[in-house]
Amino acid sequence: MADRDTDAGGPTDESHGARLWEILDDYECWPGRRLVDDDGAAAAWILAQRAVFDPGLQRRCLEMLEIAVASGDAPPAHYALLLDRVRMADGKDQVYGSQFVRSEDGNSVAPWPIEDAEHVDVRRERVGLTPLAEQAREMRAQYHRRVTR
């Protein structure tokens, strides 16, 4: 399911979101490494991250991911990236600086506002993310590749 959603390049297919709800309800935990191995955990995270049509699902995943990360069953970066996605959807500043939006002039992308931006790279390092400047370069390059196709 995650491969199909990634190949499509858009949000999670709603039927895939419904299946993720079922998995969360059936197992009452995040489908992490112990349950579905690293590949399955990554696929579940991709579905959650792209489920923009269902903020309730993203919040539920975030709650379960937090527990999974605390017990070593999921990578901390997955929690960090989904937290930023949920906070952005709620109109709040992000914590890890992972979410980017089109710049005001429309010629590039810039990070959604970041809470305590001065210390963002310290937080990013703790969860295994690259420095914000490095991600910003990559996001801008991706944006320009899409625009210049």
mmCIF file of C-alpha atoms in Angstrom:
data_model
loop_
_atom_site.group_PDB
_atom_site.id
_atom_site.type_symbol
_atom_site.label_atom_id
_atom_site.label_comp_id
_atom_site.label_asym_id
_atom_site.label_seq_id
_atom_site.Cartn_x
_atom_site.Cartn_y
_atom_site.Cartn_z
ATOM 1 C CA MET A 1 0.000 0.000 0.000
ATOM 2 C CA ALA A 2 2.770 2.452 0.898
ATOM 3 C CA ASP A 3 4.595 1.758 -2.378
ATOM 4 C CA ARG A 4 1.445 2.520 -4.376
ATOM 5 C CA ASP A 5 0.836 5.731 -2.443
ATOM 6 C CA THR A 6 4.469 6.806 -2.841
ATOM 7 C CA ASP A 7 4.456 6.021 -6.564
ATOM 8 C CA ALA A 8 1.279 8.062 -6.950
ATOM 9 C CA GLY A 9 3.087 10.996 -5.310
ATOM 10 C CA GLY A 10 0.124 12.236 -3.336
ATOM 11 C CA PRO A 11 -1.759 11.591 -0.149
ATOM 12 C CA THR A 12 -2.503 8.122 1.142
ATOM 13 C CA ASP A 13 -5.346 6.417 -0.686
ATOM 14 C CA GLU A 14 -8.394 6.583 1.613
ATOM 15 C CA SER A 15 -8.809 2.801 1.514
ATOM 16 C CA HIS A 16 -5.223 2.468 2.740
ATOM 17 C CA GLY A 17 -6.013 4.886 5.546
ATOM 18 C CA ALA A 18 -9.028 2.783 6.481
ATOM 19 C CA ARG A 19 -6.818 -0.314 6.565
ATOM 20 C CA LEU A 20 -4.341 1.466 8.856
ATOM 21 C CA TRP A 21 -7.245 2.324 11.206
ATOM 22 C CA GLU A 22 -8.160 -1.386 11.256
ATOM 23 C CA ILE A 23 -4.590 -2.393 12.085
ATOM 24 C CA LEU A 24 -4.406 0.134 14.929
ATOM 25 C CA ASP A 25 -7.755 -1.060 16.293
ATOM 26 C CA ASP A 26 -6.954 -4.771 15.934
ATOM 27 C CA TYR A 27 -3.497 -4.668 17.526
ATOM 28 C CA GLU A 28 -4.010 -1.652 19.816
ATOM 29 C CA CYS A 29 -0.433 -0.583 19.157
ATOM 30 C CA TRP A 30 1.744 0.916 16.465
ATOM 31 C CA PRO A 31 2.728 -1.623 13.785
ATOM 32 C CA GLY A 32 6.392 -1.337 14.706
ATOM 33 C CA ARG A 33 9.515 -3.446 14.264
ATOM 34 C CA ARG A 34 8.376 -6.243 16.574
ATOM 35 C CA LEU A 35 5.061 -6.701 14.796
ATOM 36 C CA VAL A 36 5.932 -6.059 11.137
ATOM 37 C CA ASP A 37 9.744 -5.648 10.953
ATOM 38 C CA ASP A 38 11.482 -2.483 9.741
ATOM 39 C CA ASP A 39 9.951 -2.502 6.253
ATOM 40 C CA GLY A 40 6.419 -2.838 7.580
ATOM 41 C CA ALA A 41 6.978 -0.154 10.218
ATOM 42 C CA ALA A 42 8.310 2.209 7.548
ATOM 43 C CA ALA A 43 5.333 1.452 5.296
ATOM 44 C CA ALA A 44 2.866 2.166 8.135
ATOM 45 C CA TRP A 45 4.633 5.442 8.834
ATOM 46 C CA ILE A 46 4.447 6.475 5.166
ATOM 47 C CA LEU A 47 0.708 5.796 5.161
ATOM 48 C CA ALA A 48 0.269 7.824 8.356
ATOM 49 C CA GLN A 49 2.428 10.695 7.111
ATOM 50 C CA ARG A 50 0.454 10.950 3.873
ATOM 51 C CA ALA A 51 -3.020 10.547 5.434
ATOM 52 C CA VAL A 52 -3.653 14.294 5.207
ATOM 53 C CA PHE A 53 -7.361 13.692 4.545
ATOM 54 C CA ASP A 54 -7.768 12.168 8.026
ATOM 55 C CA PRO A 55 -6.230 14.265 10.820
ATOM 56 C CA GLY A 56 -7.821 11.939 13.388
ATOM 57 C CA LEU A 57 -5.864 9.025 11.960
ATOM 58 C CA GLN A 58 -2.658 11.042 12.028
ATOM 59 C CA ARG A 59 -3.223 11.977 15.677
ATOM 60 C CA ARG A 60 -3.956 8.359 16.613
ATOM 61 C CA CYS A 61 -0.820 7.225 14.825
ATOM 62 C CA LEU A 62 1.187 9.929 16.588
ATOM 63 C CA GLU A 63 -0.010 8.731 20.017
ATOM 64 C CA MET A 64 0.882 5.133 19.224
ATOM 65 C CA LEU A 65 4.174 6.084 17.596
ATOM 66 C CA GLU A 66 5.224 7.975 20.712
ATOM 67 C CA ILE A 67 4.835 4.787 22.756
ATOM 68 C CA ALA A 68 6.576 2.689 20.093
ATOM 69 C CA VAL A 69 9.546 5.076 19.975
ATOM 70 C CA ALA A 70 9.839 5.082 23.774
ATOM 71 C CA SER A 71 10.049 1.284 23.754
ATOM 72 C CA GLY A 72 12.507 1.138 20.828
ATOM 73 C CA ASP A 73 9.904 -0.266 18.447
ATOM 74 C CA ALA A 74 10.000 2.626 15.947
ATOM 75 C CA PRO A 75 12.581 5.195 14.825
ATOM 76 C CA PRO A 76 12.399 8.552 16.638
ATOM 77 C CA ALA A 77 12.529 10.354 13.281
ATOM 78 C CA HIS A 78 9.159 8.854 12.313
ATOM 79 C CA TYR A 79 7.560 10.404 15.403
ATOM 80 C CA ALA A 80 9.295 13.750 14.815
ATOM 81 C CA LEU A 81 8.174 14.016 11.196
ATOM 82 C CA LEU A 82 4.587 13.050 11.945
ATOM 83 C CA LEU A 83 4.476 15.439 14.919
ATOM 84 C CA ASP A 84 5.474 18.308 12.631
ATOM 85 C CA ARG A 85 2.855 17.268 10.066
ATOM 86 C CA VAL A 86 0.105 17.183 12.724
ATOM 87 C CA ARG A 87 1.162 20.489 14.280
ATOM 88 C CA MET A 88 1.223 22.141 10.856
ATOM 89 C CA ALA A 89 -2.287 20.850 10.101
ATOM 90 C CA ASP A 90 -3.396 22.341 13.429
ATOM 91 C CA GLY A 91 -1.860 25.712 12.478
ATOM 92 C CA LYS A 92 0.860 25.416 15.137
ATOM 93 C CA ASP A 93 4.591 25.925 14.788
ATOM 94 C CA GLN A 94 6.495 22.737 14.094
ATOM 95 C CA VAL A 95 9.144 21.332 16.440
ATOM 96 C CA TYR A 96 11.658 19.686 14.088
ATOM 97 C CA GLY A 97 11.405 21.856 10.973
ATOM 98 C CA SER A 98 10.536 19.007 8.639
ATOM 99 C CA GLN A 99 7.540 20.543 6.864
ATOM 100 C CA PHE A 100 8.049 22.963 3.999
ATOM 101 C CA VAL A 101 5.630 25.198 2.116
ATOM 102 C CA ARG A 102 5.907 27.280 -1.026
ATOM 103 C CA SER A 103 7.713 30.559 -0.397
ATOM 104 C CA GLU A 104 5.803 33.833 -0.612
ATOM 105 C CA ASP A 105 7.196 34.595 -4.061
ATOM 106 C CA GLY A 106 6.329 31.073 -5.261
ATOM 107 C CA ASN A 107 9.849 30.477 -6.550
ATOM 108 C CA SER A 108 10.998 28.083 -3.830
ATOM 109 C CA VAL A 109 10.021 26.470 -0.537
ATOM 110 C CA ALA A 110 10.657 27.438 3.072
ATOM 111 C CA PRO A 111 10.074 25.689 6.395
ATOM 112 C CA TRP A 112 6.704 26.145 8.063
ATOM 113 C CA PRO A 113 7.314 28.286 11.205
ATOM 114 C CA ILE A 114 9.432 26.512 13.814
ATOM 115 C CA GLU A 115 9.028 26.694 17.572
ATOM 116 C CA ASP A 116 12.326 27.718 19.219
ATOM 117 C CA ALA A 117 14.071 27.779 15.837
ATOM 118 C CA GLU A 118 17.393 28.616 17.470
ATOM 119 C CA HIS A 119 17.635 25.067 18.883
ATOM 120 C CA VAL A 120 16.006 23.113 16.058
ATOM 121 C CA ASP A 121 19.212 21.380 14.962
ATOM 122 C CA VAL A 122 19.795 20.073 18.490
ATOM 123 C CA ARG A 123 16.310 18.536 18.465
ATOM 124 C CA ARG A 124 16.803 17.197 14.946
ATOM 125 C CA GLU A 125 20.096 15.537 15.885
ATOM 126 C CA ARG A 126 18.477 13.822 18.903
ATOM 127 C CA VAL A 127 15.984 12.056 16.617
ATOM 128 C CA GLY A 128 18.428 11.258 13.821
ATOM 129 C CA LEU A 129 17.536 13.996 11.336
ATOM 130 C CA THR A 130 20.075 15.942 9.295
ATOM 131 C CA PRO A 131 20.624 19.646 10.060
ATOM 132 C CA LEU A 132 17.823 21.923 8.894
ATOM 133 C CA ALA A 133 20.054 23.707 6.364
ATOM 134 C CA GLU A 134 20.818 20.375 4.689
ATOM 135 C CA GLN A 135 17.141 19.420 4.499
ATOM 136 C CA ALA A 136 16.255 22.890 3.213
ATOM 137 C CA ARG A 137 18.774 22.524 0.361
ATOM 138 C CA GLU A 138 17.295 19.136 -0.566
ATOM 139 C CA MET A 139 13.699 20.387 -0.381
ATOM 140 C CA ARG A 140 14.521 23.384 -2.586
ATOM 141 C CA ALA A 141 16.273 21.135 -5.103
ATOM 142 C CA GLN A 142 13.249 18.789 -5.192
ATOM 143 C CA TYR A 143 10.917 21.739 -5.670
ATOM 144 C CA HIS A 144 12.985 23.139 -8.545
ATOM 145 C CA ARG A 145 13.153 19.703 -10.240
ATOM 146 C CA ARG A 146 9.344 19.483 -10.114
ATOM 147 C CA VAL A 147 8.824 23.025 -11.364
ATOM 148 C CA THR A 148 11.297 22.766 -14.235
ATOM 149 C CA ARG A 149 10.021 19.453 -15.654
#
